[in-house]
């Protein structure tokens, strides 16, 4: 029984937590409720904590400040390793939870019950801050419940507080289906929250020497149909708002969060108190008011998309660089031809940061091409800033958007203006993908069965079919029905012979004034990626 959490205990906790995540990795992966191939939470958490354990074992990047205690130093190593190894949203949030714990406990003479309670509250705040749109019924609810129970325990005994936090986290995990209807319909709990519960139980085992007895949440043998809303891109917004802003970083962060709730394609870059702000919105007044609340906005410009001409293509290099996340040899070759450094899909923060630093450029734009990779890219931007490198993240969701963004790079523009032009070009490119359903589900387009062909537009299931060619043709027709002059087709690694020829022939016959570009993408899981500009 431990009275305080020392450095050795921190190392045992990391090792025990990683072992628990590995044992339950498959189970957590299976908690994914969406039928489309996607990032796996269990795998991402294992990779993230593996990096944390490696940092503890190597004990290299110490950043000694003369303040941290031995246990604080261990916690900082653990948090730093998790950050550099973070993969996906779940990994990024876990790294922030560990960072909050480390920040709170680094200088504490000893870690007993009350200190742990304070640290869990700071960890909760760090986790919520890391998410632009916090959603209850996720790992955020679980860590918040753990912090609340730790505070209510009101004890100096470490074992009492650790048990209270772990028990409350387990109870909160069980409630996640009540908070998220998608979880309830699938009959599962939140995957990220499940991972956190395992870590807290590992902490209890280190402190008490006893492993908490928990009923396995499990995964239902027959999954229930589930409806999951996916994010849509900037085409739903009518206006582009841009302005310069003089403000403090804390106020800018509050403004960033406010703008994220009302718009899309949000880009905020700056230094030394001056920031360039860009966002797509429908409520122009609310966007400007957010700037006024943060500081002094000026050079305000509002553009209606319907009145904006197409940007002229250009290329750039010099003191700037572009780093793109993508999978598939063909896609990598295309992006490299546009002057970008390509990083394979699902990179860690450390891998993506290494690619940014390897460019030796002072200003780098990162195109993540995936929501999970975007969370990683945002962390890379923060880390790069500390190294004196300005990184801007253009929130691309598909390689076809990245191609559109790279086509408008122009070294004659200011970097911030170039980022805005790239974000605009990416937002103007509608994207879609075709894949096979991995499981039975109820989508907004109706029910699907494992093996059905799914056509997704802007991340949302739009069509369900049986034949790959027929569904792909119907998808292109639906997209071109809304207008378009250029169609880009990226052919996947498992695309059958004749698929792209049939789609191209159909476009030529039915849409004779539309230009078609076809490239071998080589991407996994998706036989066809489609872009319409």
PDB file of C-alpha atoms in Angstrom, residues 434-436 451-455 463-478 489 491 494-507 527-528 530:
ATOM      1  CA  UNK A 434     -16.488   4.729 -51.898  1.00  0.00           C
ATOM      2  CA  UNK A 435     -15.850   1.764 -49.599  1.00  0.00           C
ATOM      3  CA  UNK A 436     -17.328  -1.465 -48.274  1.00  0.00           C
ATOM      4  CA  UNK A 451     -20.086  -5.885 -47.480  1.00  0.00           C
ATOM      5  CA  UNK A 452     -22.493  -3.305 -48.902  1.00  0.00           C
ATOM      6  CA  UNK A 453     -21.001  -0.512 -50.989  1.00  0.00           C
ATOM      7  CA  UNK A 454     -21.130   2.849 -49.208  1.00  0.00           C
ATOM      8  CA  UNK A 455     -20.747   6.171 -51.008  1.00  0.00           C
ATOM      9  CA  UNK A 463     -25.755   6.135 -51.053  1.00  0.00           C
ATOM     10  CA  UNK A 464     -25.838   2.426 -50.266  1.00  0.00           C
ATOM     11  CA  UNK A 465     -25.533  -0.161 -52.996  1.00  0.00           C
ATOM     12  CA  UNK A 466     -24.491  -3.668 -53.868  1.00  0.00           C
ATOM     13  CA  UNK A 467     -22.541  -3.109 -57.087  1.00  0.00           C
ATOM     14  CA  UNK A 468     -19.368  -1.036 -56.863  1.00  0.00           C
ATOM     15  CA  UNK A 469     -19.594   0.404 -60.383  1.00  0.00           C
ATOM     16  CA  UNK A 470     -23.291   1.299 -60.172  1.00  0.00           C
ATOM     17  CA  UNK A 471     -22.877   2.981 -56.800  1.00  0.00           C
ATOM     18  CA  UNK A 472     -19.804   4.917 -57.952  1.00  0.00           C
ATOM     19  CA  UNK A 473     -21.611   6.155 -61.053  1.00  0.00           C
ATOM     20  CA  UNK A 474     -24.631   7.226 -59.004  1.00  0.00           C
ATOM     21  CA  UNK A 475     -22.320   9.028 -56.580  1.00  0.00           C
ATOM     22  CA  UNK A 476     -20.662  11.051 -59.344  1.00  0.00           C
ATOM     23  CA  UNK A 477     -24.048  11.954 -60.826  1.00  0.00           C
ATOM     24  CA  UNK A 478     -25.267  13.168 -57.469  1.00  0.00           C
ATOM     25  CA  UNK A 489     -10.680  10.224 -59.442  1.00  0.00           C
ATOM     26  CA  UNK A 491      -8.130   4.754 -57.756  1.00  0.00           C
ATOM     27  CA  UNK A 494      -8.174  -2.863 -54.191  1.00  0.00           C
ATOM     28  CA  UNK A 495     -10.221  -1.291 -57.004  1.00  0.00           C
ATOM     29  CA  UNK A 496     -11.385  -3.961 -59.463  1.00  0.00           C
ATOM     30  CA  UNK A 497     -10.438  -3.793 -63.117  1.00  0.00           C
ATOM     31  CA  UNK A 498     -12.854  -1.742 -65.147  1.00  0.00           C
ATOM     32  CA  UNK A 499     -14.168   0.419 -62.293  1.00  0.00           C
ATOM     33  CA  UNK A 500     -12.517   3.689 -63.234  1.00  0.00           C
ATOM     34  CA  UNK A 501     -13.026   3.119 -66.983  1.00  0.00           C
ATOM     35  CA  UNK A 502     -16.745   2.667 -66.426  1.00  0.00           C
ATOM     36  CA  UNK A 503     -17.013   5.789 -64.262  1.00  0.00           C
ATOM     37  CA  UNK A 504     -14.983   7.915 -66.674  1.00  0.00           C
ATOM     38  CA  UNK A 505     -17.005   6.701 -69.673  1.00  0.00           C
ATOM     39  CA  UNK A 506     -20.238   7.562 -67.871  1.00  0.00           C
ATOM     40  CA  UNK A 507     -19.048  11.079 -67.047  1.00  0.00           C
ATOM     41  CA  UNK A 527     -11.513   1.723 -54.102  1.00  0.00           C
ATOM     42  CA  UNK A 528     -12.356   5.247 -55.248  1.00  0.00           C
ATOM     43  CA  UNK A 530     -13.680  11.566 -55.797  1.00  0.00           C
TER      44      UNK A 530
END
